[in-house]
């Protein structure tokens, strides 16, 4: 039996939804009283009209109203005559007929919503037709998973760009929210008003992590970005669990921390967390070079922290639309307290989009992450690589200009943090005896190098390069390389 491609499916059996009477009634109301335009201007455009003639008339009315001019049958007739399209819009007779179909100004908003709703339904039909045709093989380059992501992205675009109306917040409502936040901060004096980072000094400087914030944590390879963000994730998850168990010691957390690990697998990340908590070297665990006592401690700690609300998704090269969908699902099923992406440059933009450059691609990703933070009202931390320009400077402390393929990273971020360890670079400068003609000079250089190493041993700097709602500056941290563990500098032995 010969195989043939199935024909592309259409939905022509039924007429797409439209509401001609509502369109005529609204246009009549607008022509009779231009103040009716204020009731629909925010959410309605000429593209929403099913009848293109009505769309052109609405566009002309909108243009005149926006310019502060009168829009009625007389002025529109003159405009359409000048443009040579009077006959195309039905002539003077049709403009007069629209007046007879008018509704009161008070009903204009309702009729406008009916028109937009019919447009949304037509868009959904178009999207559905594209989804069906793709599934039948209209675009063979898209596999099933890519088709799902493309459909999700199209629906998201429709929801955000053409969906619900925007709604302003009164100053009274904004003040109430501000007072509530201030009250929470006052009641938690000595603690944090946002989500706990697990690092006391960082909490003091930032007040914790706040809803809707996009936080960028950047550094060169080897600085410990993943170790630090894991520490923050673990601290936040423990805080969520502790808050849930204030009244009930057996309660489960009302939210979770989601880690999207694009570089490390879930078990590698879990091993790193266990190594830090059990104080057992992750490298030794991986090679099996641990004692029975260490292993017992390892198992004991794993039981103690098993209830920590951490979700690890190690899907490689995840797209923005897939990440958004999974975050929404977690918000709905588990509650969501924090989202972490490790790391930014390994993500892909939404399926079906092809940015012109890598910089534009990264810009789309950071804008998308900021949109997720705002939509779900959770902080989002994204790790980022730094450019090699850092290595060419004598002072290798990162700057905002070092953000790799920066695009809008700095612009979209509410906070930018850099992790820097002098010890990493100083280790590479250990004196070599072959570089010295005399042994005493070598010994002198070696003693100085050892003294310098002692000063920076197990120390790290967290540089707050940008903080939209607070001061910038530097925070000193303790770093234990064996356990890839960060901590506050004066709590090393706690």
XYZ file of C-alpha atoms in Angstrom:
494
model
C 0.000 0.000 0.000
C 1.508 3.328 -1.046
C 2.014 5.908 1.673
C 0.757 9.392 0.907
C 0.932 12.570 2.931
C -2.405 13.383 4.564
C -3.996 16.618 3.358
C -3.693 19.641 5.601
C -6.776 19.875 7.739
C -8.980 22.919 7.844
C -11.949 23.930 9.944
C -13.990 25.427 7.121
C -17.053 23.308 7.909
C -18.078 25.860 10.548
C -17.969 29.629 10.426
C -15.461 31.211 12.792
C -17.039 33.117 15.692
C -17.917 36.759 15.108
C -20.441 39.285 16.391
C -21.389 41.722 13.636
C -24.206 43.285 15.670
C -21.849 44.054 18.557
C -19.355 45.604 16.135
C -22.028 47.807 14.579
C -23.464 48.791 17.964
C -20.055 49.762 19.351
C -19.097 51.799 16.279
C -22.438 53.596 16.492
C -21.798 54.417 20.174
C -18.316 55.723 19.349
C -19.601 57.915 16.526
C -22.390 59.293 18.719
C -20.177 59.949 21.752
C -16.396 59.858 21.488
C -16.067 59.425 25.268
C -17.115 55.810 24.729
C -13.639 55.271 23.227
C -12.098 55.561 26.710
C -14.023 52.454 27.757
C -12.462 50.235 25.072
C -9.175 51.885 24.101
C -7.043 49.820 26.479
C -7.997 46.365 25.253
C -9.529 46.767 21.778
C -7.826 47.392 18.451
C -8.907 47.397 14.811
C -7.467 43.864 14.357
C -10.086 42.455 16.731
C -12.994 43.193 14.370
C -14.189 40.269 12.258
C -15.440 42.587 9.484
C -12.399 44.391 8.004
C -14.647 47.364 7.097
C -15.530 47.769 10.767
C -11.843 47.461 11.631
C -10.962 50.343 9.286
C -13.729 52.521 10.700
C -12.600 51.788 14.284
C -9.000 52.561 13.332
C -10.037 55.949 11.943
C -12.112 56.729 15.053
C -9.226 55.710 17.328
C -6.749 57.828 15.375
C -8.904 60.957 15.672
C -9.751 60.368 19.352
C -6.067 59.834 20.218
C -5.291 63.148 18.493
C -8.019 64.949 20.453
C -10.165 65.452 17.328
C -13.868 64.798 16.783
C -14.800 61.477 15.173
C -18.347 61.472 13.743
C -19.931 60.595 10.346
C -19.106 64.040 8.956
C -15.389 64.084 9.904
C -14.922 60.431 8.935
C -16.559 61.018 5.561
C -14.029 63.747 4.834
C -11.134 61.560 5.974
C -12.271 58.548 3.932
C -12.877 60.718 0.824
C -9.379 62.152 1.164
C -7.941 58.636 1.461
C -10.033 57.393 -1.467
C -11.627 54.566 0.539
C -15.101 55.999 1.236
C -16.781 53.433 -1.025
C -14.757 50.605 0.552
C -16.230 51.366 3.991
C -19.797 51.500 2.690
C -20.036 55.212 1.934
C -21.872 57.928 3.845
C -25.030 55.835 4.027
C -23.317 53.084 6.019
C -21.788 55.547 8.492
C -25.280 56.963 9.093
C -26.666 53.431 9.443
C -24.148 52.692 12.188
C -25.549 55.550 14.240
C -28.942 53.861 14.231
C -27.350 50.688 15.664
C -25.699 52.527 18.562
C -25.835 51.490 22.206
C -25.429 53.743 25.222
C -21.914 54.748 26.245
C -22.332 52.755 29.452
C -22.612 49.524 27.395
C -19.636 50.260 25.126
C -17.166 48.316 27.288
C -19.352 45.197 27.300
C -19.730 45.268 23.517
C -15.991 45.790 23.133
C -15.327 42.700 25.264
C -17.715 40.655 23.128
C -15.758 41.702 20.041
C -12.417 40.863 21.625
C -13.724 37.533 22.918
C -14.814 36.533 19.394
C -11.334 37.512 18.138
C -9.674 35.385 20.838
C -11.790 32.414 19.795
C -10.788 32.911 16.144
C -7.128 33.009 17.196
C -7.570 29.784 19.168
C -9.114 28.127 16.094
C -6.111 29.237 14.002
C -3.694 27.906 16.621
C -5.593 24.628 16.791
C -5.458 24.252 13.015
C -1.692 24.859 13.020
C -1.232 22.302 15.841
C -3.240 19.671 13.912
C -1.407 20.316 10.642
C 1.989 20.144 12.359
C 1.007 16.861 13.998
C 0.178 15.489 10.530
C 3.666 16.452 9.345
C 3.282 19.942 7.862
C 6.622 20.945 9.457
C 8.695 17.730 9.641
C 11.657 19.539 11.203
C 9.634 19.879 14.440
C 9.426 16.689 16.504
C 6.550 16.059 18.922
C 8.188 17.711 21.927
C 9.109 20.794 19.892
C 5.538 21.025 18.602
C 4.204 21.018 22.165
C 6.615 23.799 23.152
C 5.726 25.844 20.055
C 2.005 25.497 20.843
C 2.586 26.475 24.487
C 4.563 29.519 23.407
C 1.869 30.600 20.920
C -0.824 30.250 23.580
C 1.306 32.163 26.085
C 1.822 34.975 23.581
C -1.924 35.115 22.952
C -2.652 35.186 26.694
C -0.127 37.944 27.436
C -0.518 40.123 24.341
C -4.188 39.748 23.485
C -5.739 38.239 26.567
C -6.932 39.933 29.709
C -7.051 43.682 30.052
C -4.422 45.419 32.097
C -5.600 46.695 35.436
C -4.049 49.593 37.251
C -3.612 49.595 41.010
C -4.913 52.557 42.982
C -2.456 54.417 45.167
C -4.510 53.326 48.173
C -4.049 49.646 47.205
C -0.331 50.172 46.566
C 0.049 51.869 49.959
C -1.719 48.963 51.679
C 0.711 46.509 50.078
C 3.678 48.694 51.070
C 2.462 48.860 54.696
C 1.986 45.080 54.733
C 5.566 44.554 53.520
C 6.907 47.053 56.043
C 4.925 45.343 58.823
C 6.368 41.961 57.850
C 9.890 43.405 57.914
C 9.231 45.063 61.327
C 7.901 41.833 62.833
C 10.943 39.975 61.547
C 13.582 42.357 62.909
C 16.854 40.474 63.054
C 15.445 38.064 60.450
C 14.447 38.647 56.823
C 11.385 40.091 55.134
C 11.924 38.000 52.006
C 12.920 34.375 51.515
C 15.944 33.271 53.572
C 19.161 32.762 51.568
C 20.822 30.636 54.242
C 23.594 33.249 54.527
C 23.200 35.748 57.363
C 25.291 38.561 55.895
C 23.567 38.301 52.508
C 20.181 38.402 54.278
C 21.219 41.567 56.121
C 22.294 43.303 52.923
C 19.293 42.280 50.813
C 16.495 41.443 53.280
C 16.302 38.016 51.648
C 14.950 37.185 48.215
C 11.752 38.948 47.223
C 8.865 37.954 44.942
C 9.135 39.004 41.275
C 12.895 39.655 41.513
C 15.292 38.359 38.855
C 18.672 37.727 40.483
C 21.775 37.069 38.389
C 24.692 35.228 40.031
C 27.750 35.290 37.791
C 31.370 34.236 37.951
C 34.215 32.670 36.014
C 34.541 28.841 35.924
C 35.961 27.472 39.178
C 34.624 30.265 41.376
C 31.854 28.118 42.905
C 28.669 29.491 41.320
C 26.798 26.189 41.524
C 28.020 25.549 45.088
C 26.803 28.981 46.215
C 23.415 28.777 44.499
C 22.980 25.271 45.959
C 23.664 26.712 49.412
C 21.044 29.412 48.796
C 18.542 26.874 47.451
C 19.032 24.637 50.481
C 18.725 27.583 52.892
C 15.518 28.754 51.205
C 14.020 25.243 51.194
C 14.821 24.768 54.890
C 13.182 28.130 55.641
C 10.020 27.117 53.743
C 9.840 23.868 55.711
C 10.550 25.580 59.049
C 7.783 28.157 58.423
C 5.298 25.375 57.676
C 6.217 23.528 60.895
C 5.874 26.407 63.343
C 2.541 25.036 64.585
C 2.704 21.462 63.302
C 6.074 19.628 63.452
C 4.902 17.099 60.867
C 3.535 19.574 58.325
C 4.874 19.665 54.782
C 6.160 22.877 53.240
C 3.608 25.035 51.396
C 6.070 25.829 48.646
C 9.165 24.329 47.038
C 12.461 25.429 45.525
C 12.803 24.395 41.873
C 16.332 23.939 40.520
C 16.647 23.659 36.747
C 20.126 22.156 36.418
C 21.180 22.272 32.785
C 24.799 21.322 33.506
C 24.742 18.789 36.382
C 22.470 15.775 36.762
C 19.990 15.522 39.647
C 22.043 12.865 41.465
C 25.246 14.916 41.129
C 23.479 17.906 42.649
C 22.028 15.746 45.443
C 25.503 14.324 46.149
C 26.886 17.842 46.428
C 24.165 18.810 48.905
C 24.746 15.683 50.972
C 28.503 16.218 50.959
C 28.045 19.712 52.347
C 25.611 18.660 55.071
C 27.481 15.478 56.076
C 30.931 17.097 55.762
C 32.114 14.290 53.518
C 34.110 15.073 50.382
C 31.938 14.732 47.274
C 35.022 13.651 45.331
C 35.688 10.824 47.816
C 32.026 9.785 47.697
C 32.219 9.555 43.914
C 35.377 7.398 44.076
C 34.110 5.286 46.987
C 37.027 6.360 49.207
C 35.057 6.897 52.413
C 35.080 5.060 55.705
C 32.167 3.070 57.096
C 31.667 5.826 59.668
C 31.468 8.468 56.935
C 29.006 6.345 54.968
C 26.778 5.861 58.031
C 26.829 9.614 58.599
C 26.052 10.127 54.925
C 22.942 7.908 55.162
C 21.870 9.491 58.475
C 22.017 13.019 57.041
C 20.147 11.944 53.897
C 17.226 10.803 56.085
C 17.266 14.064 58.049
C 17.015 16.254 54.979
C 14.737 14.067 52.830
C 11.696 16.267 53.601
C 13.416 19.426 52.331
C 11.129 20.784 49.548
C 13.619 20.734 46.673
C 12.622 19.809 43.117
C 15.504 19.168 40.686
C 14.862 19.204 36.939
C 17.985 18.225 34.987
C 16.526 18.474 31.465
C 19.434 19.570 29.235
C 19.045 22.668 27.038
C 15.516 23.332 28.332
C 13.580 25.991 26.434
C 12.051 29.048 28.021
C 8.507 27.927 27.214
C 9.094 24.469 28.752
C 10.562 26.027 31.889
C 7.585 28.384 32.182
C 5.122 25.498 31.820
C 6.885 23.415 34.486
C 7.042 26.352 36.890
C 3.321 26.962 36.457
C 2.623 23.290 37.117
C 4.751 23.361 40.284
C 3.010 26.545 41.412
C -0.325 24.817 40.985
C 0.592 21.462 42.561
C 3.321 22.136 45.147
C 3.400 25.873 45.545
C 6.573 27.646 44.445
C 8.948 29.673 46.605
C 12.063 30.047 44.443
C 13.235 29.174 40.913
C 16.914 28.582 40.095
C 18.389 28.201 36.598
C 21.927 26.785 36.303
C 22.862 28.292 33.951
C 21.578 31.002 31.617
C 23.784 30.387 28.576
C 22.697 26.727 28.341
C 19.023 27.629 27.938
C 17.264 27.943 24.604
C 14.630 30.542 23.714
C 11.060 29.524 22.984
C 10.563 26.785 20.380
C 9.939 28.144 16.907
C 11.856 31.397 17.469
C 15.147 32.100 15.715
C 16.858 35.210 17.128
C 19.218 37.024 14.784
C 22.144 36.894 17.213
C 23.300 35.214 20.406
C 23.000 38.519 22.272
C 19.360 38.857 21.193
C 18.748 35.226 22.180
C 20.099 35.797 25.707
C 18.024 39.000 25.930
C 14.869 37.023 25.105
C 15.748 34.473 27.797
C 16.385 37.068 30.534
C 13.198 38.940 29.622
C 11.317 35.637 29.764
C 12.778 34.773 33.183
C 11.800 38.198 34.504
C 8.278 37.645 33.140
C 8.105 34.282 34.970
C 9.239 35.943 38.212
C 6.503 38.573 37.887
C 3.756 36.211 36.734
C 4.339 33.648 39.519
C 5.417 36.243 42.125
C 8.565 34.304 43.068
C 12.260 35.212 43.026
C 14.223 33.705 40.128
C 17.999 33.179 40.354
C 19.844 32.599 37.095
C 23.533 31.719 36.971
C 25.587 33.322 34.230
C 29.056 32.939 32.780
C 31.444 35.884 32.537
C 33.524 36.798 29.511
C 37.266 36.055 29.345
C 37.976 39.784 29.599
C 38.284 39.225 33.364
C 41.427 37.128 32.869
C 43.258 39.892 30.996
C 43.097 42.356 33.919
C 45.449 42.530 36.901
C 42.454 42.897 39.233
C 40.255 39.999 38.219
C 37.236 41.031 40.264
C 34.251 40.975 37.894
C 32.398 44.059 36.676
C 28.945 44.440 35.120
C 30.540 44.863 31.702
C 31.968 41.332 32.010
C 28.551 39.675 31.765
C 28.868 37.311 28.833
C 26.617 38.092 25.835
C 25.146 40.634 28.205
C 22.339 42.047 26.030
C 19.668 42.911 28.569
C 20.993 40.797 31.486
C 22.008 43.848 33.493
C 18.904 45.787 32.456
C 16.384 43.030 33.289
C 18.004 41.933 36.555
C 16.870 43.382 39.876
C 20.115 42.182 41.440
C 23.479 41.160 39.989
C 25.957 39.301 42.208
C 29.491 38.147 41.362
C 31.358 35.396 43.197
C 35.127 35.873 43.336
C 37.945 33.936 45.065
C 41.471 35.350 45.171
C 42.722 31.939 46.286
C 41.809 30.439 42.887
C 44.068 32.832 40.972
C 46.859 32.957 43.551
C 47.213 29.159 43.463
C 48.221 29.449 39.825
C 51.060 31.840 40.715
C 53.035 29.425 42.896
C 56.737 30.214 42.307
C 58.700 27.664 40.265
C 62.366 27.120 41.173
C 63.384 27.071 37.509
C 62.369 30.732 37.239
C 65.030 31.806 39.756
C 68.805 31.959 39.357
C 69.416 31.785 43.123
C 67.730 29.498 45.631
C 67.476 32.234 48.284
C 65.438 34.372 45.887
C 63.168 31.384 45.220
C 62.726 30.786 48.966
C 61.946 34.467 49.486
C 59.291 34.406 46.748
C 57.885 31.138 48.106
C 57.542 32.570 51.642
C 55.735 35.630 50.296
C 53.425 33.445 48.212
C 52.601 31.257 51.239
C 51.824 34.361 53.321
C 49.550 35.685 50.582
C 47.840 32.288 50.306
C 47.274 32.237 54.066
C 45.514 35.613 53.854
C 43.051 34.436 51.218
C 42.753 30.767 52.261
C 39.116 29.586 52.287
C 37.828 33.119 51.678
C 35.451 34.297 48.973
C 33.898 37.615 48.032
C 30.272 38.014 47.015
C 30.106 41.306 45.130
C 26.690 42.979 44.934
C 27.246 44.942 41.711
C 23.591 45.924 41.292
C 20.678 45.935 43.693
C 17.607 47.798 42.530
C 16.105 48.077 46.004
C 19.184 48.403 48.184
C 22.906 49.197 48.454
C 25.715 47.563 46.513
C 28.979 46.399 48.086
C 30.986 43.329 49.068
C 30.198 40.440 51.416
C 33.000 38.203 52.717
C 32.202 34.487 52.778
C 33.912 31.291 53.890
C 34.528 28.660 51.202
C 35.565 25.085 51.949
C 36.687 23.566 48.672
C 36.749 19.951 49.888
C 33.007 20.030 50.572
C 32.218 22.818 48.062
C 30.671 24.613 51.017
C 29.945 28.307 51.477
C 29.135 29.847 54.851
C 29.277 33.146 56.711
C 32.908 33.948 57.484
C 32.554 33.967 61.289
C 30.379 30.821 61.537
C 32.926 28.392 60.095
C 32.884 26.030 63.067
C 29.163 26.139 63.749
